[in-house]
Amino acid sequence: MATALIEDPLWRLTPDREYEMIAAALRSRSPLLPERPSHMNEGEVLAFLSLIVSHMDALRPWPVRDLTVLPEERLAEFASLAPIAIVDLTVDDIEDRLDILFDFDEDYGDFLLIRLKSGTEVGLLKPIDAENDRVDVVGAAPTVPVWKVLDELAAASNLDRALFVEAA
């Protein structure tokens, strides 16, 4: 279970966030049993969660993931950036290939903000007012060559490098 939480975090969480949440639940001393019936009693739940935290600690340092989803609250940092490339796929196609859902902002549109293994941060943006289904790629690291960002993004995902067209 600990290995799965590190290698394939739940929802859009990071391993660090999962660990923090479990450890906080253990420290809280609050009842942890769900409202619905469970085959585990409170003591068994606490023991299980403690075991997960111990195993996660034993697995440190955790590997850096190829793609880490950034908080949606950072959209404003990316929305004003000029595109470095276009991906000639729809949001649905990209979600299927990345196995990550885009966020949606009613004032902006669809977006996915990610950090690559190198630390470079990119946004995949599909504004509401876009005239086509293509998705813009914006980069928050102007010192990194565009081709290098796109090569890493393609390598870290199931997106073929040929699908990225560098902006003029």
PDB file of C-alpha atoms in Angstrom:
ATOM      1  CA  MET A   1       0.000   0.000   0.000  1.00  0.00           C
ATOM      2  CA  ALA A   2       2.798   2.455   0.890  1.00  0.00           C
ATOM      3  CA  THR A   3       4.578   1.768  -2.384  1.00  0.00           C
ATOM      4  CA  ALA A   4       1.356   2.352  -4.319  1.00  0.00           C
ATOM      5  CA  LEU A   5       0.778   5.689  -2.563  1.00  0.00           C
ATOM      6  CA  ILE A   6       4.278   6.806  -3.536  1.00  0.00           C
ATOM      7  CA  GLU A   7       4.342   5.472  -7.102  1.00  0.00           C
ATOM      8  CA  ASP A   8       0.734   6.237  -8.010  1.00  0.00           C
ATOM      9  CA  PRO A   9      -0.718   8.858  -5.652  1.00  0.00           C
ATOM     10  CA  LEU A  10      -4.455   9.077  -5.212  1.00  0.00           C
ATOM     11  CA  TRP A  11      -6.401  11.693  -7.135  1.00  0.00           C
ATOM     12  CA  ARG A  12      -4.159  14.724  -7.666  1.00  0.00           C
ATOM     13  CA  LEU A  13      -2.167  14.358  -4.474  1.00  0.00           C
ATOM     14  CA  THR A  14       1.584  14.053  -4.136  1.00  0.00           C
ATOM     15  CA  PRO A  15       3.201  11.386  -1.969  1.00  0.00           C
ATOM     16  CA  ASP A  16       4.204  14.135   0.472  1.00  0.00           C
ATOM     17  CA  ARG A  17       0.609  15.334   0.761  1.00  0.00           C
ATOM     18  CA  GLU A  18      -0.729  11.788   1.212  1.00  0.00           C
ATOM     19  CA  TYR A  19       1.833  11.182   3.968  1.00  0.00           C
ATOM     20  CA  GLU A  20       0.981  14.494   5.670  1.00  0.00           C
ATOM     21  CA  MET A  21      -2.735  13.700   5.607  1.00  0.00           C
ATOM     22  CA  ILE A  22      -2.316  10.217   7.094  1.00  0.00           C
ATOM     23  CA  ALA A  23       0.132  11.457   9.746  1.00  0.00           C
ATOM     24  CA  ALA A  24      -2.204  14.349  10.650  1.00  0.00           C
ATOM     25  CA  ALA A  25      -5.111  11.921  11.001  1.00  0.00           C
ATOM     26  CA  LEU A  26      -3.037   9.782  13.349  1.00  0.00           C
ATOM     27  CA  ARG A  27      -1.939  12.802  15.417  1.00  0.00           C
ATOM     28  CA  SER A  28      -5.477  14.165  15.667  1.00  0.00           C
ATOM     29  CA  ARG A  29      -6.681  11.337  17.882  1.00  0.00           C
ATOM     30  CA  SER A  30     -10.116  11.911  16.320  1.00  0.00           C
ATOM     31  CA  PRO A  31     -12.320   8.966  15.392  1.00  0.00           C
ATOM     32  CA  LEU A  32     -11.215   7.670  12.015  1.00  0.00           C
ATOM     33  CA  LEU A  33     -13.927   5.166  11.239  1.00  0.00           C
ATOM     34  CA  PRO A  34     -16.202   6.038   8.337  1.00  0.00           C
ATOM     35  CA  GLU A  35     -19.921   6.575   8.790  1.00  0.00           C
ATOM     36  CA  ARG A  36     -20.639   3.329   6.997  1.00  0.00           C
ATOM     37  CA  PRO A  37     -19.849  -0.052   8.544  1.00  0.00           C
ATOM     38  CA  SER A  38     -16.288  -1.296   8.180  1.00  0.00           C
ATOM     39  CA  HIS A  39     -14.671  -4.681   8.724  1.00  0.00           C
ATOM     40  CA  MET A  40     -11.980  -2.914  10.798  1.00  0.00           C
ATOM     41  CA  ASN A  41     -12.427  -1.421  14.248  1.00  0.00           C
ATOM     42  CA  GLU A  42     -10.825   1.864  15.337  1.00  0.00           C
ATOM     43  CA  GLY A  43      -7.688   0.201  16.707  1.00  0.00           C
ATOM     44  CA  GLU A  44      -7.180  -1.788  13.511  1.00  0.00           C
ATOM     45  CA  VAL A  45      -7.593   1.346  11.393  1.00  0.00           C
ATOM     46  CA  LEU A  46      -5.005   3.191  13.515  1.00  0.00           C
ATOM     47  CA  ALA A  47      -2.588   0.262  13.315  1.00  0.00           C
ATOM     48  CA  PHE A  48      -3.040   0.015   9.538  1.00  0.00           C
ATOM     49  CA  LEU A  49      -2.431   3.754   9.011  1.00  0.00           C
ATOM     50  CA  SER A  50       0.595   3.665  11.329  1.00  0.00           C
ATOM     51  CA  LEU A  51       1.994   0.788   9.291  1.00  0.00           C
ATOM     52  CA  ILE A  52       1.526   2.748   6.068  1.00  0.00           C
ATOM     53  CA  VAL A  53       3.344   5.776   7.522  1.00  0.00           C
ATOM     54  CA  SER A  54       6.188   3.536   8.743  1.00  0.00           C
ATOM     55  CA  HIS A  55       6.548   1.886   5.352  1.00  0.00           C
ATOM     56  CA  MET A  56       6.446   5.244   3.560  1.00  0.00           C
ATOM     57  CA  ASP A  57       9.226   6.479   5.873  1.00  0.00           C
ATOM     58  CA  ALA A  58      11.280   3.369   5.110  1.00  0.00           C
ATOM     59  CA  LEU A  59      10.963   4.032   1.370  1.00  0.00           C
ATOM     60  CA  ARG A  60      12.499   7.532   1.575  1.00  0.00           C
ATOM     61  CA  PRO A  61      13.842   9.246  -0.377  1.00  0.00           C
ATOM     62  CA  TRP A  62      10.878   8.949  -2.668  1.00  0.00           C
ATOM     63  CA  PRO A  63      11.456   9.080  -6.418  1.00  0.00           C
ATOM     64  CA  VAL A  64      10.711  12.307  -8.238  1.00  0.00           C
ATOM     65  CA  ARG A  65       7.723  11.773 -10.491  1.00  0.00           C
ATOM     66  CA  ASP A  66       7.921  12.535 -14.217  1.00  0.00           C
ATOM     67  CA  LEU A  67       4.823  14.748 -13.911  1.00  0.00           C
ATOM     68  CA  THR A  68       3.472  16.387 -10.781  1.00  0.00           C
ATOM     69  CA  VAL A  69       0.185  18.287 -10.907  1.00  0.00           C
ATOM     70  CA  LEU A  70       0.452  21.818  -9.544  1.00  0.00           C
ATOM     71  CA  PRO A  71      -2.301  23.504  -7.523  1.00  0.00           C
ATOM     72  CA  GLU A  72      -5.089  25.036  -9.592  1.00  0.00           C
ATOM     73  CA  GLU A  73      -4.706  28.249  -7.599  1.00  0.00           C
ATOM     74  CA  ARG A  74      -1.602  28.976  -9.686  1.00  0.00           C
ATOM     75  CA  LEU A  75      -3.582  29.415 -12.914  1.00  0.00           C
ATOM     76  CA  ALA A  76      -3.035  33.205 -12.962  1.00  0.00           C
ATOM     77  CA  GLU A  77       0.753  32.661 -13.158  1.00  0.00           C
ATOM     78  CA  PHE A  78       0.325  30.655 -16.353  1.00  0.00           C
ATOM     79  CA  ALA A  79      -2.723  32.256 -18.011  1.00  0.00           C
ATOM     80  CA  SER A  80      -0.807  35.419 -18.910  1.00  0.00           C
ATOM     81  CA  LEU A  81       2.127  33.577 -20.526  1.00  0.00           C
ATOM     82  CA  ALA A  82       2.461  33.395 -24.293  1.00  0.00           C
ATOM     83  CA  PRO A  83       2.251  29.882 -25.738  1.00  0.00           C
ATOM     84  CA  ILE A  84       5.531  28.134 -26.466  1.00  0.00           C
ATOM     85  CA  ALA A  85       3.723  25.454 -28.469  1.00  0.00           C
ATOM     86  CA  ILE A  86       0.357  24.049 -29.479  1.00  0.00           C
ATOM     87  CA  VAL A  87      -0.740  20.442 -28.960  1.00  0.00           C
ATOM     88  CA  ASP A  88      -2.924  19.325 -31.827  1.00  0.00           C
ATOM     89  CA  LEU A  89      -5.235  17.293 -29.578  1.00  0.00           C
ATOM     90  CA  THR A  90      -8.413  17.988 -27.671  1.00  0.00           C
ATOM     91  CA  VAL A  91      -8.487  18.262 -23.884  1.00  0.00           C
ATOM     92  CA  ASP A  92     -10.241  14.871 -23.751  1.00  0.00           C
ATOM     93  CA  ASP A  93      -7.511  13.246 -25.843  1.00  0.00           C
ATOM     94  CA  ILE A  94      -4.767  14.681 -23.619  1.00  0.00           C
ATOM     95  CA  GLU A  95      -6.591  13.593 -20.453  1.00  0.00           C
ATOM     96  CA  ASP A  96      -6.854  10.059 -21.838  1.00  0.00           C
ATOM     97  CA  ARG A  97      -3.170   9.884 -22.718  1.00  0.00           C
ATOM     98  CA  LEU A  98      -1.898  11.448 -19.487  1.00  0.00           C
ATOM     99  CA  ASP A  99      -4.504   9.763 -17.289  1.00  0.00           C
ATOM    100  CA  ILE A 100      -4.866  13.125 -15.532  1.00  0.00           C
ATOM    101  CA  LEU A 101      -7.959  15.325 -15.614  1.00  0.00           C
ATOM    102  CA  PHE A 102      -7.743  19.000 -16.488  1.00  0.00           C
ATOM    103  CA  ASP A 103      -9.093  21.567 -14.060  1.00  0.00           C
ATOM    104  CA  PHE A 104     -11.824  23.973 -15.179  1.00  0.00           C
ATOM    105  CA  ASP A 105     -12.213  27.624 -14.309  1.00  0.00           C
ATOM    106  CA  GLU A 106     -15.511  29.183 -15.396  1.00  0.00           C
ATOM    107  CA  ASP A 107     -13.781  32.482 -16.224  1.00  0.00           C
ATOM    108  CA  TYR A 108     -10.847  30.905 -18.056  1.00  0.00           C
ATOM    109  CA  GLY A 109     -11.544  27.399 -19.346  1.00  0.00           C
ATOM    110  CA  ASP A 110      -9.721  24.068 -19.147  1.00  0.00           C
ATOM    111  CA  PHE A 111      -6.175  23.877 -17.816  1.00  0.00           C
ATOM    112  CA  LEU A 112      -3.598  21.512 -16.388  1.00  0.00           C
ATOM    113  CA  LEU A 113      -0.555  22.841 -14.558  1.00  0.00           C
ATOM    114  CA  ILE A 114       2.357  20.446 -14.123  1.00  0.00           C
ATOM    115  CA  ARG A 115       5.942  20.276 -12.925  1.00  0.00           C
ATOM    116  CA  LEU A 116       8.263  18.073 -14.934  1.00  0.00           C
ATOM    117  CA  LYS A 117      10.963  15.932 -13.334  1.00  0.00           C
ATOM    118  CA  SER A 118      13.570  18.593 -14.178  1.00  0.00           C
ATOM    119  CA  GLY A 119      11.586  21.139 -12.158  1.00  0.00           C
ATOM    120  CA  THR A 120      10.349  22.991 -15.226  1.00  0.00           C
ATOM    121  CA  GLU A 121       6.724  24.033 -14.860  1.00  0.00           C
ATOM    122  CA  VAL A 122       4.327  24.083 -17.796  1.00  0.00           C
ATOM    123  CA  GLY A 123       0.668  24.728 -18.319  1.00  0.00           C
ATOM    124  CA  LEU A 124      -1.630  23.050 -20.814  1.00  0.00           C
ATOM    125  CA  LEU A 125      -4.330  25.640 -21.419  1.00  0.00           C
ATOM    126  CA  LYS A 126      -7.574  25.655 -23.392  1.00  0.00           C
ATOM    127  CA  PRO A 127      -9.211  29.051 -22.865  1.00  0.00           C
ATOM    128  CA  ILE A 128     -12.996  29.301 -23.201  1.00  0.00           C
ATOM    129  CA  ASP A 129     -12.634  31.790 -26.050  1.00  0.00           C
ATOM    130  CA  ALA A 130     -10.243  29.634 -28.104  1.00  0.00           C
ATOM    131  CA  GLU A 131     -11.332  29.307 -31.707  1.00  0.00           C
ATOM    132  CA  ASN A 132     -10.274  25.663 -32.048  1.00  0.00           C
ATOM    133  CA  ASP A 133      -9.850  22.519 -29.981  1.00  0.00           C
ATOM    134  CA  ARG A 134      -6.062  22.688 -29.793  1.00  0.00           C
ATOM    135  CA  VAL A 135      -4.374  23.161 -26.439  1.00  0.00           C
ATOM    136  CA  ASP A 136      -1.720  25.805 -25.750  1.00  0.00           C
ATOM    137  CA  VAL A 137       1.477  24.868 -23.936  1.00  0.00           C
ATOM    138  CA  VAL A 138       2.947  27.661 -21.839  1.00  0.00           C
ATOM    139  CA  GLY A 139       6.221  27.498 -19.976  1.00  0.00           C
ATOM    140  CA  ALA A 140       7.161  29.263 -16.774  1.00  0.00           C
ATOM    141  CA  ALA A 141      10.928  28.907 -17.369  1.00  0.00           C
ATOM    142  CA  PRO A 142      11.969  31.227 -20.185  1.00  0.00           C
ATOM    143  CA  THR A 143      15.626  30.214 -19.759  1.00  0.00           C
ATOM    144  CA  VAL A 144      14.945  26.606 -20.809  1.00  0.00           C
ATOM    145  CA  PRO A 145      14.891  26.077 -24.589  1.00  0.00           C
ATOM    146  CA  VAL A 146      11.410  25.286 -25.906  1.00  0.00           C
ATOM    147  CA  TRP A 147      12.548  22.100 -27.645  1.00  0.00           C
ATOM    148  CA  LYS A 148      13.973  20.804 -24.358  1.00  0.00           C
ATOM    149  CA  VAL A 149      10.704  21.484 -22.477  1.00  0.00           C
ATOM    150  CA  LEU A 150       8.663  19.790 -25.198  1.00  0.00           C
ATOM    151  CA  ASP A 151      11.018  16.799 -25.389  1.00  0.00           C
ATOM    152  CA  GLU A 152      10.718  16.284 -21.628  1.00  0.00           C
ATOM    153  CA  LEU A 153       6.939  16.750 -21.670  1.00  0.00           C
ATOM    154  CA  ALA A 154       6.598  14.202 -24.473  1.00  0.00           C
ATOM    155  CA  ALA A 155       8.924  11.721 -22.745  1.00  0.00           C
ATOM    156  CA  ALA A 156       7.023  12.040 -19.450  1.00  0.00           C
ATOM    157  CA  SER A 157       3.632  11.484 -21.016  1.00  0.00           C
ATOM    158  CA  ASN A 158       1.903   9.439 -23.652  1.00  0.00           C
ATOM    159  CA  LEU A 159       2.005  12.395 -26.018  1.00  0.00           C
ATOM    160  CA  ASP A 160       3.988  11.911 -29.213  1.00  0.00           C
ATOM    161  CA  ARG A 161       6.573  14.688 -29.682  1.00  0.00           C
ATOM    162  CA  ALA A 162       5.273  15.190 -33.242  1.00  0.00           C
ATOM    163  CA  LEU A 163       1.954  16.428 -31.784  1.00  0.00           C
ATOM    164  CA  PHE A 164       3.664  19.560 -30.419  1.00  0.00           C
ATOM    165  CA  VAL A 165       4.027  22.476 -32.811  1.00  0.00           C
ATOM    166  CA  GLU A 166       6.357  25.176 -31.504  1.00  0.00           C
ATOM    167  CA  ALA A 167       4.864  28.665 -31.461  1.00  0.00           C
ATOM    168  CA  ALA A 168       6.308  31.133 -33.916  1.00  0.00           C
TER     169      ALA A 168
END
